[in-house]
PDB file of C-alpha atoms in Angstrom:
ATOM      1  CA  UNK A   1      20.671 -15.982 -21.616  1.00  0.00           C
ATOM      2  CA  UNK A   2      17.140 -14.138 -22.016  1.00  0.00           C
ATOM      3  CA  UNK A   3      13.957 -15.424 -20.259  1.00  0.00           C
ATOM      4  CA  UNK A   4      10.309 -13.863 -21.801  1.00  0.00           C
ATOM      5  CA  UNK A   5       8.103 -14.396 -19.799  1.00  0.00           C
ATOM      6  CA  UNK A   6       4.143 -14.015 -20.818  1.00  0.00           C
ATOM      7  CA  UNK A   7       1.337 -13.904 -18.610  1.00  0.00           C
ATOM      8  CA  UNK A   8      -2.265 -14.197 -19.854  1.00  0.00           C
ATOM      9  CA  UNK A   9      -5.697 -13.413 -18.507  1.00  0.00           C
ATOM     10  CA  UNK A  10      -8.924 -14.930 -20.499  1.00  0.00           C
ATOM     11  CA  UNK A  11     -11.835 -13.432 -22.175  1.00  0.00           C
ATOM     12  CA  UNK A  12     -15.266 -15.179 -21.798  1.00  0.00           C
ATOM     13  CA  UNK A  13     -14.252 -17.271 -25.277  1.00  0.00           C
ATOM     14  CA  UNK A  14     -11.333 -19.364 -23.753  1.00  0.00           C
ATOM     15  CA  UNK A  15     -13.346 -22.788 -23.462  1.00  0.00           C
ATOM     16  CA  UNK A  16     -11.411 -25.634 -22.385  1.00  0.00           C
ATOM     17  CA  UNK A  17     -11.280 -27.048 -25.508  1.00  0.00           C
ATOM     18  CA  UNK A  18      -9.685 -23.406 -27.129  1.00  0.00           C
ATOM     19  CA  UNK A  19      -7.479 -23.672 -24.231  1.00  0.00           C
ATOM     20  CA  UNK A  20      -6.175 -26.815 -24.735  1.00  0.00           C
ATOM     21  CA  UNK A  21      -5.554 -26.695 -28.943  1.00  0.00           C
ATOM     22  CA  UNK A  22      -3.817 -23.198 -27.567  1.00  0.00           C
ATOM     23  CA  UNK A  23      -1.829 -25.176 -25.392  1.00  0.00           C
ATOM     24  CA  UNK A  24      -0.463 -28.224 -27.845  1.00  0.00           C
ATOM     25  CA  UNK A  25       0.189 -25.510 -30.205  1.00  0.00           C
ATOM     26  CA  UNK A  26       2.726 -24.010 -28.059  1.00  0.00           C
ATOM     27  CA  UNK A  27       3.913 -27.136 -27.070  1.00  0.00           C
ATOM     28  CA  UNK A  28       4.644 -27.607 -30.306  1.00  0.00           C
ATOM     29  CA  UNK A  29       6.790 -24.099 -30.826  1.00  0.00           C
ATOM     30  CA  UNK A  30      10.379 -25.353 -29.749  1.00  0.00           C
ATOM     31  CA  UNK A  31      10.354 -28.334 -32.338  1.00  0.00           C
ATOM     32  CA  UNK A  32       9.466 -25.583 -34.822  1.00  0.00           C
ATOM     33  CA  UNK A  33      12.021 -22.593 -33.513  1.00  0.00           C
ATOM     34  CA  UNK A  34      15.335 -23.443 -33.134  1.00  0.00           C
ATOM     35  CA  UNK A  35      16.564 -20.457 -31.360  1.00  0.00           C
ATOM     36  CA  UNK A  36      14.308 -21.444 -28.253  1.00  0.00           C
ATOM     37  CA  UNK A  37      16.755 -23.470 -25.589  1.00  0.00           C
ATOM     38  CA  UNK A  38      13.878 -23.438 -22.851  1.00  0.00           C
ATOM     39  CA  UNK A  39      10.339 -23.523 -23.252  1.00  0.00           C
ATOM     40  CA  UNK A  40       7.355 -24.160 -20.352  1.00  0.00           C
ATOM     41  CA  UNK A  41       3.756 -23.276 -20.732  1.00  0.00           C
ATOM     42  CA  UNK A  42       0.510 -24.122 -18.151  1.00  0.00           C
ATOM     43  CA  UNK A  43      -2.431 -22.333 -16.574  1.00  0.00           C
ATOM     44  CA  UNK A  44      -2.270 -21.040 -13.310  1.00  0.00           C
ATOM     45  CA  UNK A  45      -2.668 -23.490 -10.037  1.00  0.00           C
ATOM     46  CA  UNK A  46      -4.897 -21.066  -7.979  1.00  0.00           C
ATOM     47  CA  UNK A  47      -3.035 -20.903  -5.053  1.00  0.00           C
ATOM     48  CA  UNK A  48      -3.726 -17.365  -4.704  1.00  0.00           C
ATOM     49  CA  UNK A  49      -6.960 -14.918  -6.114  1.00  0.00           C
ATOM     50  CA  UNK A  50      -5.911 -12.364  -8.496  1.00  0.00           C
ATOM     51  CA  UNK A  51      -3.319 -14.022 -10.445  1.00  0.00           C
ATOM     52  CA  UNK A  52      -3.151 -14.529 -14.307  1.00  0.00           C
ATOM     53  CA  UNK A  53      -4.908 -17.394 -15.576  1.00  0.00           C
ATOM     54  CA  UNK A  54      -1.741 -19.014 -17.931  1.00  0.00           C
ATOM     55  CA  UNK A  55       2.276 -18.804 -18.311  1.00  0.00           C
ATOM     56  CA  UNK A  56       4.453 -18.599 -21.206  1.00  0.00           C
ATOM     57  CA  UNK A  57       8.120 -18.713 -19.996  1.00  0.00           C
ATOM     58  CA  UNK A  58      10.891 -19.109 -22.583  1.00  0.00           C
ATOM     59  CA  UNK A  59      14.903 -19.193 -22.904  1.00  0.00           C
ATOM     60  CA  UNK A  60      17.010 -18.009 -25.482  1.00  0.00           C
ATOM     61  CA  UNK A  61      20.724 -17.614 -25.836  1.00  0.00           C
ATOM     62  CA  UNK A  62      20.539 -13.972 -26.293  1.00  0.00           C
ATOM     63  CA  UNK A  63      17.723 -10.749 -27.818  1.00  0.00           C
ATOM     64  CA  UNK A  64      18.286 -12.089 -31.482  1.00  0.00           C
ATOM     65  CA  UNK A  65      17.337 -15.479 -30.668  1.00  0.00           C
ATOM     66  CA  UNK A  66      14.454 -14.088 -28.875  1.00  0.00           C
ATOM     67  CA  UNK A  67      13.748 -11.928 -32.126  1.00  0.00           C
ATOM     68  CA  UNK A  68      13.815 -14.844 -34.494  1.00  0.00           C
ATOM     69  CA  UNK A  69      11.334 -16.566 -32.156  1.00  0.00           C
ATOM     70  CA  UNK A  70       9.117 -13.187 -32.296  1.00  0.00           C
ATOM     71  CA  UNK A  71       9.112 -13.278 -36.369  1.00  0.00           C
ATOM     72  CA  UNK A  72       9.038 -16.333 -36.856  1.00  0.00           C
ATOM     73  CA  UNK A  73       5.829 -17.650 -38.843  1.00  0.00           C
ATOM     74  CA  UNK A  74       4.664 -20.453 -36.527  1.00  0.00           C
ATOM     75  CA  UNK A  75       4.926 -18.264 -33.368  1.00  0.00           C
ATOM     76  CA  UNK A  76       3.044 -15.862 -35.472  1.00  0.00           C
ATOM     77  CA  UNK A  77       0.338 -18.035 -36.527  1.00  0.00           C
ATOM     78  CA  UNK A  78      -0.133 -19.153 -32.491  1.00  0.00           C
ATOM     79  CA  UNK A  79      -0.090 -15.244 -31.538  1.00  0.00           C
ATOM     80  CA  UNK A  80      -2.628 -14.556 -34.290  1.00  0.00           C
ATOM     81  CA  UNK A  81      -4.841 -17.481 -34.731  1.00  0.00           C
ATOM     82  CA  UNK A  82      -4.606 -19.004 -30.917  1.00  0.00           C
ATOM     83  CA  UNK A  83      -3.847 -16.325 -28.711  1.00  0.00           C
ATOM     84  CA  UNK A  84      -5.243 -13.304 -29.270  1.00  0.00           C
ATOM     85  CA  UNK A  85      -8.678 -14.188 -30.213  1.00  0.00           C
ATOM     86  CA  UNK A  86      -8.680 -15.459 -25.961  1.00  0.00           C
ATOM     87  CA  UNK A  87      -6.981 -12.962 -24.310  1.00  0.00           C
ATOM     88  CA  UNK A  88      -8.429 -10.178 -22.141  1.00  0.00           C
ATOM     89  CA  UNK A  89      -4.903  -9.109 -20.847  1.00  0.00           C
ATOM     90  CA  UNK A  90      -1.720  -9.774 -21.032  1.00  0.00           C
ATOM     91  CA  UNK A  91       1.780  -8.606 -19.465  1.00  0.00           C
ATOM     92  CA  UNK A  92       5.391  -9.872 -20.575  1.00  0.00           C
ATOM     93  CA  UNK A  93       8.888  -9.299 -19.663  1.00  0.00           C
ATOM     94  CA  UNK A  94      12.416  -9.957 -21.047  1.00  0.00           C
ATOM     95  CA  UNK A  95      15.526  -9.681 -18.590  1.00  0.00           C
ATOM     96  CA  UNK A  96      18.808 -11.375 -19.063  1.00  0.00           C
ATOM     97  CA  UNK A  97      20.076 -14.079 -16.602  1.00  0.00           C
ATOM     98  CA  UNK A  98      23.390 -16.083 -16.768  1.00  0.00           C
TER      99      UNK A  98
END
């Protein structure tokens, strides 16, 4: 198995409202993408200061299945259209877990 996990910090134009059509559009990814066999998104709880302020954690069977999920169009179109245009930082890994 493969776990990506994404970690996102906002920019001053991630309203609530962006936030939340960002979030029901990822939501909506594993209906879309087969290859995904694990999928969980949310902001950060604030438990502690200096943390991200959202998670993207998701499971495939293996890199190509991760790779389909990087190409294909809908996970494109969230990347482009939803995520980007809110994102001051951002920080990912991919490790392999059985």
């Amino acid at each position: 198995m493969l776990r990506h996990v994404v970690c996102l910090t906002w920019n001053d134009a991630a309203t609530p409202a962006a936030i939340e059509e960002l979030t029901a559009a990822l939501r909506g990814l594993p209906a879309q993408i087969p290859e995904i066999r694990g999928y969980h998104v949310g902001p950060d709880v604030g438990l502690e200061a200096g943390t991200a302020d959202f998670a993207i954690v998701a499971d495939f069977d293996d890199r190509d299945g991760w790779r389909r999920y990087q190409e294909h169009p809908a996970h494109q179109a969230v990347r482009t259209e939803l995520i980007r245009p809110l994102v001051a930082s951002r920080a990912a890994v991919q490790y392999e877990w059985s």
